[in-house]
Structure formats: structure tokens, C-alpha cells
Amino acid sequence: LSGGYSRYEGIYLSGLISVVDFFKKGEKIDLIISHGDRYKNYAIGLFKPYLFNQFISLGFNVFDRIIVYPDLFVRKGKGMDLRMDKQIKDYWWGAVNVKSESVSAELNESDGEDQDDRNLGSLKLLFYRNTVDDIFFPTRGMRCLFSFEYAGSALGSDIRYIRPEIEGAVFLTLVKDHSLGFHMAYRSIRPSEGSDIPSWERFYLGGERTIRGYDIYSIGPRDKTGK
């Protein structure tokens, strides 16, 4: 059980119940409940860490989520995703993620449109590497991620797009108890097959997680009037 306050989630409470070796073959089942002013997530998932006695993991999640983007929209999504990860070599891993989601967005736009309901189906390929020594207080190592996501009508999606992402971080030890870190991220989303990109699927920056000194989600695409 945990709780707290965040500018992104507001006041929140969350809980996790995890059962290991659920089917007596190493599987794990998770029940996740998170309830906050701006973020709600209810999910159940099943995860198998070693498939066919190899470094292959397989898991799926069924979820119901609500995310509030202040002054922009409220994104409600229900669906499931299936993911498989495999070790390629040393610290390099590859993954495939398939997602099917029914999205209902409550918009706050000047044109009067206040509801957007669509189905989203996507296929995502990932390659990642992580040699960082500590997840909370890193002093040395590198992590990088390359991904490519495609959403299209063949996957039952009402919107079609391609979304490449690149992210990397390097940590260097300077002197005892001091380290220096560099972080870089590139994300892009472009429509395909004559589709549009709804506001609830675009990128928004601002806040301590992205660009400090700006309000959360205050940096992003706007309409012709600047709103």
C-alpha cells in the first residue's frame, strides 16, 4: 500500500497484490489499484518470467485507466496488452507489445467538440539495454531504448500512425558519492493512411518530469487560436 501527492496524479492511494508461482510453474499474477485526483488505474496481469526454460518472458494486462490532463482533456481507456521480451545478447533485450484499447476522451476545445470515442490497436517493437548500477541512485552505467510503434486498421484501430522513440542515459562517477548524468529523449508521432492524430495521443511537456519551470502539460500542440 502506498499514497502521496504529485502534481501529475494529485492526492492518490495505490495498492498491489502479487502472487508468485500462481500455477506452480513460476508464473506471477498482479492486481493493481491506483486511485487519485488525476490518475486512476485498475489492472490485473499475468506474467511468466521464463518461457520454454529460456530467457523469454511473456505477460498480459487487462486495464481500466483514467488520466486527467488539466485544461486539455480527460482520457479514459479500457483494454489489454500482450508483451513478450527476449534476451538477445548480454545486456541487450528485444520486446514485442500488442495493445487493444477502447478510448473515450472528454475534450476541452474551442470548437465545441467535447467527446471523442475511438478504438486503438497497435504493435510496438522495442530494443533496450541497461547496465546502470542502481535504479534509484545511479553512479555508473548506461541505459538506452529504441522503439517503433504502428497503429493501423489491420489491428482494429480507428486511428493510424507511426511513432518512433529513442531514449538514452549515461551516468559517470566523478568522485566519491558524486556522479554526473546525461539524458536524451526523442519522440515523434506521424499520421498514416490519411488518418489524423487526436489530441489525447499527442505529446505534452512541462513539469518536473520533463521541463522544469513550466506547468505540467503546458508545452504542446495548440490549435490556430493558440489554445
CSV table of C-alpha atoms in Angstrom, one decimal:
chain,number,residue,atom,x,y,z
A,1,LEU,CA,0.0,0.0,0.0
A,2,SER,CA,1.2,3.5,-0.8
A,3,GLY,CA,-0.1,7.0,-1.1
A,4,GLY,CA,1.1,10.6,-1.5
A,5,TYR,CA,0.7,13.7,-3.6
A,6,SER,CA,2.0,14.5,-7.1
A,7,ARG,CA,1.3,17.4,-9.4
A,8,TYR,CA,0.6,14.8,-12.1
A,9,GLU,CA,-1.6,12.4,-10.0
A,10,GLY,CA,-2.9,14.7,-7.3
A,11,ILE,CA,-3.6,13.1,-4.0
A,12,TYR,CA,-3.5,9.3,-4.6
A,13,LEU,CA,-3.7,5.9,-2.9
A,14,SER,CA,-2.5,2.8,-4.5
A,15,GLY,CA,-2.2,-0.9,-3.7
A,16,LEU,CA,-0.6,-4.0,-5.2
A,17,ILE,CA,-1.3,-7.7,-4.5
A,18,SER,CA,1.2,-10.0,-6.1
A,19,VAL,CA,1.0,-13.8,-6.1
A,20,VAL,CA,4.2,-15.7,-7.2
A,21,ASP,CA,4.1,-19.2,-8.6
A,22,PHE,CA,0.4,-18.9,-9.3
A,23,PHE,CA,0.1,-22.1,-11.4
A,24,LYS,CA,3.1,-23.8,-9.7
A,25,LYS,CA,5.3,-23.1,-12.8
A,26,GLY,CA,6.9,-19.8,-11.9
A,27,GLU,CA,4.0,-17.5,-13.0
A,28,LYS,CA,3.1,-14.3,-11.2
A,29,ILE,CA,-0.2,-12.6,-11.1
A,30,ASP,CA,-0.6,-8.9,-10.1
A,31,LEU,CA,-3.7,-7.0,-9.0
A,32,ILE,CA,-3.1,-3.2,-9.2
A,33,ILE,CA,-5.4,-0.5,-7.8
A,34,SER,CA,-4.4,3.2,-8.0
A,35,HIS,CA,-6.9,5.9,-7.3
A,36,GLY,CA,-6.0,9.6,-7.4
A,37,ASP,CA,-7.5,13.0,-8.4
A,38,ARG,CA,-5.9,12.9,-11.8
A,39,TYR,CA,-4.9,9.3,-12.4
A,40,LYS,CA,-6.9,6.1,-11.8
A,41,ASN,CA,-5.6,2.7,-12.8
A,42,TYR,CA,-7.2,-0.7,-12.2
A,43,ALA,CA,-5.4,-3.6,-13.7
A,44,ILE,CA,-4.8,-7.3,-13.4
A,45,GLY,CA,-1.9,-9.1,-15.1
A,46,LEU,CA,-0.3,-12.5,-15.5
A,47,PHE,CA,3.5,-12.7,-16.1
A,48,LYS,CA,5.7,-15.8,-16.8
A,49,PRO,CA,9.4,-14.9,-16.5
A,50,TYR,CA,11.0,-18.0,-18.2
A,51,LEU,CA,9.2,-19.4,-21.2
A,52,PHE,CA,10.4,-22.8,-22.5
A,53,ASN,CA,13.2,-22.6,-19.9
A,54,GLN,CA,14.9,-19.7,-21.7
A,55,PHE,CA,15.3,-16.0,-21.1
A,56,ILE,CA,12.0,-15.3,-22.7
A,57,SER,CA,9.2,-13.6,-20.6
A,58,LEU,CA,5.5,-13.4,-21.6
A,59,GLY,CA,2.8,-11.5,-19.9
A,60,PHE,CA,-0.5,-9.7,-20.4
A,61,ASN,CA,-2.5,-7.0,-18.6
A,62,VAL,CA,-6.2,-6.1,-18.6
A,63,PHE,CA,-6.7,-2.5,-17.5
A,64,ASP,CA,-9.2,0.4,-16.9
A,65,ARG,CA,-7.4,3.8,-16.7
A,66,ILE,CA,-8.5,7.4,-16.4
A,67,ILE,CA,-5.9,10.2,-16.9
A,68,VAL,CA,-6.7,13.9,-16.4
A,69,TYR,CA,-4.7,16.4,-18.4
A,70,PRO,CA,-5.6,19.7,-16.8
A,71,ASP,CA,-7.3,22.2,-19.2
A,72,LEU,CA,-6.8,19.8,-22.1
A,73,PHE,CA,-8.8,16.6,-21.8
A,74,VAL,CA,-9.7,13.5,-19.7
A,75,ARG,CA,-8.5,10.3,-21.3
A,76,LYS,CA,-10.4,7.1,-20.4
A,77,GLY,CA,-9.2,3.8,-21.7
A,78,LYS,CA,-10.1,0.1,-21.3
A,79,GLY,CA,-8.3,-2.7,-22.9
A,80,MET,CA,-5.5,-5.2,-22.7
A,81,ASP,CA,-1.9,-5.6,-23.9
A,82,LEU,CA,0.3,-8.6,-24.5
A,83,ARG,CA,4.1,-8.4,-24.3
A,84,MET,CA,7.0,-10.8,-24.9
A,85,ASP,CA,10.6,-10.0,-24.0
A,86,LYS,CA,13.7,-12.0,-25.1
A,87,GLN,CA,17.3,-11.6,-24.2
A,88,ILE,CA,19.3,-11.1,-27.4
A,89,LYS,CA,22.9,-10.8,-26.2
A,90,ASP,CA,24.5,-9.8,-22.8
A,91,TYR,CA,22.5,-6.8,-21.7
A,92,TRP,CA,20.6,-6.3,-24.9
A,93,TRP,CA,16.9,-7.3,-24.9
A,94,GLY,CA,14.1,-7.2,-27.5
A,95,ALA,CA,10.4,-7.0,-27.0
A,96,VAL,CA,7.1,-7.1,-28.9
A,97,ASN,CA,3.9,-5.4,-27.4
A,98,VAL,CA,0.4,-5.7,-28.9
A,99,LYS,CA,-2.3,-3.4,-27.4
A,100,SER,CA,-6.0,-3.1,-28.0
A,101,GLU,CA,-7.8,-0.3,-26.2
A,102,SER,CA,-11.2,1.5,-26.3
A,103,VAL,CA,-10.6,5.2,-25.7
A,104,SER,CA,-13.2,7.7,-24.6
A,105,ALA,CA,-11.8,11.3,-24.3
A,106,GLU,CA,-13.6,14.2,-22.8
A,107,LEU,CA,-12.2,17.2,-24.6
A,108,ASN,CA,-11.8,20.9,-23.7
A,109,GLU,CA,-11.6,22.5,-27.1
A,110,SER,CA,-12.8,25.8,-28.5
A,111,ASP,CA,-14.6,24.3,-31.5
A,112,GLY,CA,-17.3,22.9,-29.2
A,113,GLU,CA,-16.5,19.2,-29.6
A,114,ASP,CA,-16.4,17.6,-26.2
A,115,GLN,CA,-16.3,13.8,-26.8
A,116,ASP,CA,-14.0,11.6,-28.9
A,117,ASP,CA,-14.6,7.8,-28.8
A,118,ARG,CA,-12.3,5.6,-30.8
A,119,ASN,CA,-10.6,2.1,-30.8
A,120,LEU,CA,-6.8,2.0,-30.7
A,121,GLY,CA,-4.9,-1.1,-31.8
A,122,SER,CA,-1.1,-1.0,-32.1
A,123,LEU,CA,2.0,-3.2,-32.5
A,124,LYS,CA,5.2,-2.0,-30.8
A,125,LEU,CA,8.8,-3.3,-31.3
A,126,LEU,CA,11.4,-2.4,-28.7
A,127,PHE,CA,15.2,-2.9,-28.2
A,128,TYR,CA,16.8,-1.9,-24.9
A,129,ARG,CA,19.9,-2.2,-22.9
A,130,ASN,CA,20.5,-1.4,-19.2
A,131,THR,CA,23.8,-1.5,-17.3
A,132,VAL,CA,23.0,1.1,-14.7
A,133,ASP,CA,24.2,0.0,-11.2
A,134,ASP,CA,21.3,1.4,-9.2
A,135,ILE,CA,17.7,2.2,-10.2
A,136,PHE,CA,17.3,5.0,-7.6
A,137,PHE,CA,20.8,6.3,-7.0
A,138,PRO,CA,22.8,5.5,-10.2
A,139,THR,CA,26.5,6.3,-10.3
A,140,ARG,CA,27.7,4.5,-13.4
A,141,GLY,CA,26.3,2.6,-16.4
A,142,MET,CA,24.1,3.3,-19.4
A,143,ARG,CA,20.6,2.6,-20.5
A,144,CYS,CA,19.1,3.1,-23.9
A,145,LEU,CA,15.8,2.3,-25.6
A,146,PHE,CA,14.8,2.2,-29.3
A,147,SER,CA,11.1,1.6,-30.2
A,148,PHE,CA,8.8,1.7,-33.1
A,149,GLU,CA,5.0,1.6,-32.8
A,150,TYR,CA,2.5,1.2,-35.5
A,151,ALA,CA,-1.3,1.6,-35.2
A,152,GLY,CA,-3.4,0.7,-38.2
A,153,SER,CA,-6.7,-0.6,-39.5
A,154,ALA,CA,-5.2,-4.1,-39.7
A,155,LEU,CA,-5.0,-4.1,-35.9
A,156,GLY,CA,-8.6,-2.8,-35.5
A,157,SER,CA,-7.5,0.8,-34.9
A,158,ASP,CA,-9.7,3.8,-35.8
A,159,ILE,CA,-6.5,6.0,-36.0
A,160,ARG,CA,-3.4,5.2,-37.9
A,161,TYR,CA,0.1,6.4,-37.0
A,162,ILE,CA,3.8,5.5,-36.7
A,163,ARG,CA,5.6,6.5,-33.5
A,164,PRO,CA,9.4,6.1,-33.2
A,165,GLU,CA,11.1,6.8,-29.9
A,166,ILE,CA,14.8,6.9,-28.8
A,167,GLU,CA,15.9,7.4,-25.3
A,168,GLY,CA,19.3,7.2,-23.6
A,169,ALA,CA,21.0,8.0,-20.3
A,170,VAL,CA,24.7,7.8,-19.2
A,171,PHE,CA,26.0,8.0,-15.7
A,172,LEU,CA,29.6,8.7,-14.8
A,173,THR,CA,31.3,8.5,-11.4
A,174,LEU,CA,33.2,11.7,-10.7
A,175,VAL,CA,34.5,11.4,-7.1
A,176,LYS,CA,33.2,9.5,-4.1
A,177,ASP,CA,29.4,10.0,-3.6
A,178,HIS,CA,29.2,12.2,-6.7
A,179,SER,CA,28.2,11.3,-10.2
A,180,LEU,CA,27.2,13.0,-13.4
A,181,GLY,CA,24.3,12.0,-15.6
A,182,PHE,CA,23.3,12.8,-19.2
A,183,HIS,CA,19.8,12.1,-20.5
A,184,MET,CA,18.4,12.4,-24.1
A,185,ALA,CA,14.9,11.6,-25.5
A,186,TYR,CA,13.4,11.8,-29.0
A,187,ARG,CA,9.7,11.1,-29.7
A,188,SER,CA,7.7,11.6,-32.8
A,189,ILE,CA,4.2,10.7,-34.0
A,190,ARG,CA,3.1,11.0,-37.6
A,191,PRO,CA,-0.3,10.0,-39.1
A,192,SER,CA,-0.5,7.4,-41.8
A,193,GLU,CA,-3.2,6.1,-44.2
A,194,GLY,CA,-4.8,9.5,-44.3
A,195,SER,CA,-5.6,9.5,-40.5
A,196,ASP,CA,-5.5,12.3,-38.0
A,197,ILE,CA,-3.7,12.3,-34.6
A,198,PRO,CA,-6.3,13.1,-31.9
A,199,SER,CA,-5.2,15.5,-29.1
A,200,TRP,CA,-5.2,12.7,-26.5
A,201,GLU,CA,-2.5,10.8,-28.4
A,202,ARG,CA,-0.1,13.8,-28.8
A,203,PHE,CA,2.9,14.7,-26.7
A,204,TYR,CA,2.7,17.3,-23.9
A,205,LEU,CA,5.7,18.6,-21.9
A,206,GLY,CA,6.1,20.7,-18.8
A,207,GLY,CA,6.6,19.9,-15.1
A,208,GLU,CA,9.4,18.2,-13.1
A,209,ARG,CA,9.3,15.0,-15.1
A,210,THR,CA,10.1,16.8,-18.4
A,211,ILE,CA,10.9,20.5,-18.5
A,212,ARG,CA,11.0,22.2,-15.1
A,213,GLY,CA,9.9,25.8,-14.7
A,214,TYR,CA,6.7,25.2,-16.7
A,215,ASP,CA,3.3,24.0,-15.6
A,216,ILE,CA,2.5,20.3,-16.3
A,217,TYR,CA,1.4,19.7,-19.9
A,218,SER,CA,1.7,23.4,-20.7
A,219,ILE,CA,4.1,22.8,-23.7
A,220,GLY,CA,2.5,21.1,-26.6
A,221,PRO,CA,0.5,21.4,-29.8
A,222,ARG,CA,-2.2,24.1,-29.9
A,223,ASP,CA,-5.0,25.0,-32.4
A,224,LYS,CA,-4.9,28.0,-34.7
A,225,THR,CA,-6.1,30.3,-32.0
A,226,GLY,CA,-3.2,29.3,-29.7
A,227,LYS,CA,-5.3,27.4,-27.2
